[in-house]
Amino acid sequence: QMELVESGGKSVQAGGSLTLSCVASGLNYPRYCMGWFRQVPGKEREFVARVDEHGKPEYAGFLEGRFAVSQDKAQFTLHLQMSSLKPDDTAMYYCAGGYPFGGYCLGSREKHFGFWGQGTQVTVSS
């Protein structure tokens, strides 16, 4: 089954940049869906960004253009380029994966993804 491994999380200063990566393996089908979520202790996991079945990105509204998601299909990798980081961006970032239904990556909710990575911690200090 699909396995996802995140990397790139670390501690950075506010205003800095960071790139997270997620590598997918164990894929059963040639088309798949991937995205990023994040979670802080005591709060629900929230959607950050994803790419649809055509590779088109979708972002959470609170990002204000600070993050960019990109997919390297040849390497089965999803990247999340984060810039102008704020202390509020501090969270465990999770890679999410799944397979299209009816040819479509269904959406940006947790229920639309069936596979999850272990997470990579991003800490932004002021």
PDB file of C-alpha atoms in Angstrom, residues 10-103:
ATOM      1  CA  LYS A  10      13.376  21.978  11.264  1.00  0.00           C
ATOM      2  CA  SER A  11      13.531  25.081  13.422  1.00  0.00           C
ATOM      3  CA  VAL A  12      13.764  28.411  11.612  1.00  0.00           C
ATOM      4  CA  GLN A  13      13.469  32.104  12.420  1.00  0.00           C
ATOM      5  CA  ALA A  14      10.339  34.052  11.541  1.00  0.00           C
ATOM      6  CA  GLY A  15      10.574  35.396   8.021  1.00  0.00           C
ATOM      7  CA  GLY A  16      12.668  32.470   6.896  1.00  0.00           C
ATOM      8  CA  SER A  17      12.025  29.814   4.293  1.00  0.00           C
ATOM      9  CA  LEU A  18      11.849  26.055   4.310  1.00  0.00           C
ATOM     10  CA  THR A  19      11.046  23.284   1.858  1.00  0.00           C
ATOM     11  CA  LEU A  20       9.344  20.078   2.891  1.00  0.00           C
ATOM     12  CA  SER A  21       9.376  16.970   0.747  1.00  0.00           C
ATOM     13  CA  CYS A  22       7.246  13.851   0.701  1.00  0.00           C
ATOM     14  CA  VAL A  23       8.182  10.713  -1.173  1.00  0.00           C
ATOM     15  CA  ALA A  24       5.511   8.184  -2.048  1.00  0.00           C
ATOM     16  CA  SER A  25       6.182   4.487  -2.518  1.00  0.00           C
ATOM     17  CA  GLY A  26       4.208   1.276  -2.751  1.00  0.00           C
ATOM     18  CA  LEU A  27       1.854   2.805  -5.292  1.00  0.00           C
ATOM     19  CA  ASN A  28      -0.738   0.430  -6.722  1.00  0.00           C
ATOM     20  CA  TYR A  29      -1.893   2.702  -9.509  1.00  0.00           C
ATOM     21  CA  PRO A  30      -0.159   5.154 -11.843  1.00  0.00           C
ATOM     22  CA  ARG A  31      -2.341   8.080 -10.773  1.00  0.00           C
ATOM     23  CA  TYR A  32      -2.445   9.270  -7.212  1.00  0.00           C
ATOM     24  CA  CYS A  33      -3.312  12.310  -5.148  1.00  0.00           C
ATOM     25  CA  MET A  34      -1.089  14.057  -2.620  1.00  0.00           C
ATOM     26  CA  GLY A  35      -1.363  16.937  -0.242  1.00  0.00           C
ATOM     27  CA  TRP A  36      -0.096  18.591   2.932  1.00  0.00           C
ATOM     28  CA  PHE A  37      -1.842  19.077   6.250  1.00  0.00           C
ATOM     29  CA  ARG A  38      -0.593  20.419   9.545  1.00  0.00           C
ATOM     30  CA  GLN A  39      -1.510  20.026  13.180  1.00  0.00           C
ATOM     31  CA  VAL A  40      -0.624  21.666  16.462  1.00  0.00           C
ATOM     32  CA  PRO A  41      -1.269  19.985  19.799  1.00  0.00           C
ATOM     33  CA  GLY A  42      -4.837  20.383  20.956  1.00  0.00           C
ATOM     34  CA  LYS A  43      -6.145  21.397  17.553  1.00  0.00           C
ATOM     35  CA  GLU A  44      -7.544  19.536  14.603  1.00  0.00           C
ATOM     36  CA  ARG A  45      -5.400  18.771  11.626  1.00  0.00           C
ATOM     37  CA  GLU A  46      -5.885  21.405   8.934  1.00  0.00           C
ATOM     38  CA  PHE A  47      -5.446  21.441   5.197  1.00  0.00           C
ATOM     39  CA  VAL A  48      -2.458  23.318   3.807  1.00  0.00           C
ATOM     40  CA  ALA A  49      -2.085  22.498   0.125  1.00  0.00           C
ATOM     41  CA  ARG A  50      -2.608  19.779  -2.453  1.00  0.00           C
ATOM     42  CA  VAL A  51      -2.323  19.032  -6.132  1.00  0.00           C
ATOM     43  CA  ASP A  52      -5.239  17.660  -8.083  1.00  0.00           C
ATOM     44  CA  GLU A  53      -5.272  14.918 -10.686  1.00  0.00           C
ATOM     45  CA  HIS A  54      -3.891  17.339 -13.261  1.00  0.00           C
ATOM     46  CA  GLY A  55      -1.184  18.677 -10.961  1.00  0.00           C
ATOM     47  CA  LYS A  56      -3.080  21.902 -10.346  1.00  0.00           C
ATOM     48  CA  PRO A  57      -2.366  23.284  -6.884  1.00  0.00           C
ATOM     49  CA  GLU A  58      -4.908  24.258  -4.272  1.00  0.00           C
ATOM     50  CA  TYR A  59      -4.081  26.180  -1.111  1.00  0.00           C
ATOM     51  CA  ALA A  60      -5.644  26.974   2.203  1.00  0.00           C
ATOM     52  CA  GLY A  61      -6.866  30.536   2.361  1.00  0.00           C
ATOM     53  CA  PHE A  62      -4.771  31.517   5.349  1.00  0.00           C
ATOM     54  CA  LEU A  63      -1.507  31.021   3.446  1.00  0.00           C
ATOM     55  CA  GLU A  64      -1.738  34.380   1.640  1.00  0.00           C
ATOM     56  CA  GLY A  65       0.542  33.173  -1.130  1.00  0.00           C
ATOM     57  CA  ARG A  66       3.426  32.297   1.168  1.00  0.00           C
ATOM     58  CA  PHE A  67       3.583  28.594   0.325  1.00  0.00           C
ATOM     59  CA  ALA A  68       3.931  26.786  -2.983  1.00  0.00           C
ATOM     60  CA  VAL A  69       3.261  23.115  -3.635  1.00  0.00           C
ATOM     61  CA  SER A  70       4.852  21.265  -6.505  1.00  0.00           C
ATOM     62  CA  GLN A  71       4.952  17.702  -7.676  1.00  0.00           C
ATOM     63  CA  ASP A  72       7.824  15.750  -9.200  1.00  0.00           C
ATOM     64  CA  LYS A  73       6.009  12.826 -10.749  1.00  0.00           C
ATOM     65  CA  ALA A  74       9.189  11.153 -11.921  1.00  0.00           C
ATOM     66  CA  GLN A  75      10.396  10.990  -8.313  1.00  0.00           C
ATOM     67  CA  PHE A  76       6.942  10.403  -6.786  1.00  0.00           C
ATOM     68  CA  THR A  77       7.614  13.432  -4.641  1.00  0.00           C
ATOM     69  CA  LEU A  78       5.537  16.352  -3.420  1.00  0.00           C
ATOM     70  CA  HIS A  79       7.295  19.489  -2.238  1.00  0.00           C
ATOM     71  CA  LEU A  80       6.030  22.312  -0.083  1.00  0.00           C
ATOM     72  CA  GLN A  81       8.042  25.498  -0.387  1.00  0.00           C
ATOM     73  CA  MET A  82       7.330  27.745   2.560  1.00  0.00           C
ATOM     74  CA  SER A  83       8.418  31.360   2.763  1.00  0.00           C
ATOM     75  CA  SER A  84       7.803  34.334   5.040  1.00  0.00           C
ATOM     76  CA  LEU A  85       7.286  31.859   7.832  1.00  0.00           C
ATOM     77  CA  LYS A  86       5.452  32.985  10.933  1.00  0.00           C
ATOM     78  CA  PRO A  87       5.412  31.540  14.457  1.00  0.00           C
ATOM     79  CA  ASP A  88       1.802  30.509  13.735  1.00  0.00           C
ATOM     80  CA  ASP A  89       3.164  28.148  11.080  1.00  0.00           C
ATOM     81  CA  THR A  90       4.712  26.051  13.830  1.00  0.00           C
ATOM     82  CA  ALA A  91       3.165  22.604  13.537  1.00  0.00           C
ATOM     83  CA  MET A  92       3.671  19.001  12.627  1.00  0.00           C
ATOM     84  CA  TYR A  93       3.307  18.835   8.868  1.00  0.00           C
ATOM     85  CA  TYR A  94       1.810  15.670   7.432  1.00  0.00           C
ATOM     86  CA  CYS A  95       1.893  14.374   3.895  1.00  0.00           C
ATOM     87  CA  ALA A  96      -1.366  12.852   2.721  1.00  0.00           C
ATOM     88  CA  GLY A  97      -1.947  10.505  -0.173  1.00  0.00           C
ATOM     89  CA  GLY A  98      -4.702   8.678  -1.947  1.00  0.00           C
ATOM     90  CA  TYR A  99      -6.009   7.503  -5.272  1.00  0.00           C
ATOM     91  CA  PRO A 100      -8.418   9.290  -7.586  1.00  0.00           C
ATOM     92  CA  PHE A 101     -12.059   8.301  -7.497  1.00  0.00           C
ATOM     93  CA  GLY A 102     -13.679   8.335 -10.874  1.00  0.00           C
ATOM     94  CA  GLY A 103     -10.523   9.949 -12.188  1.00  0.00           C
TER      95      GLY A 103
END
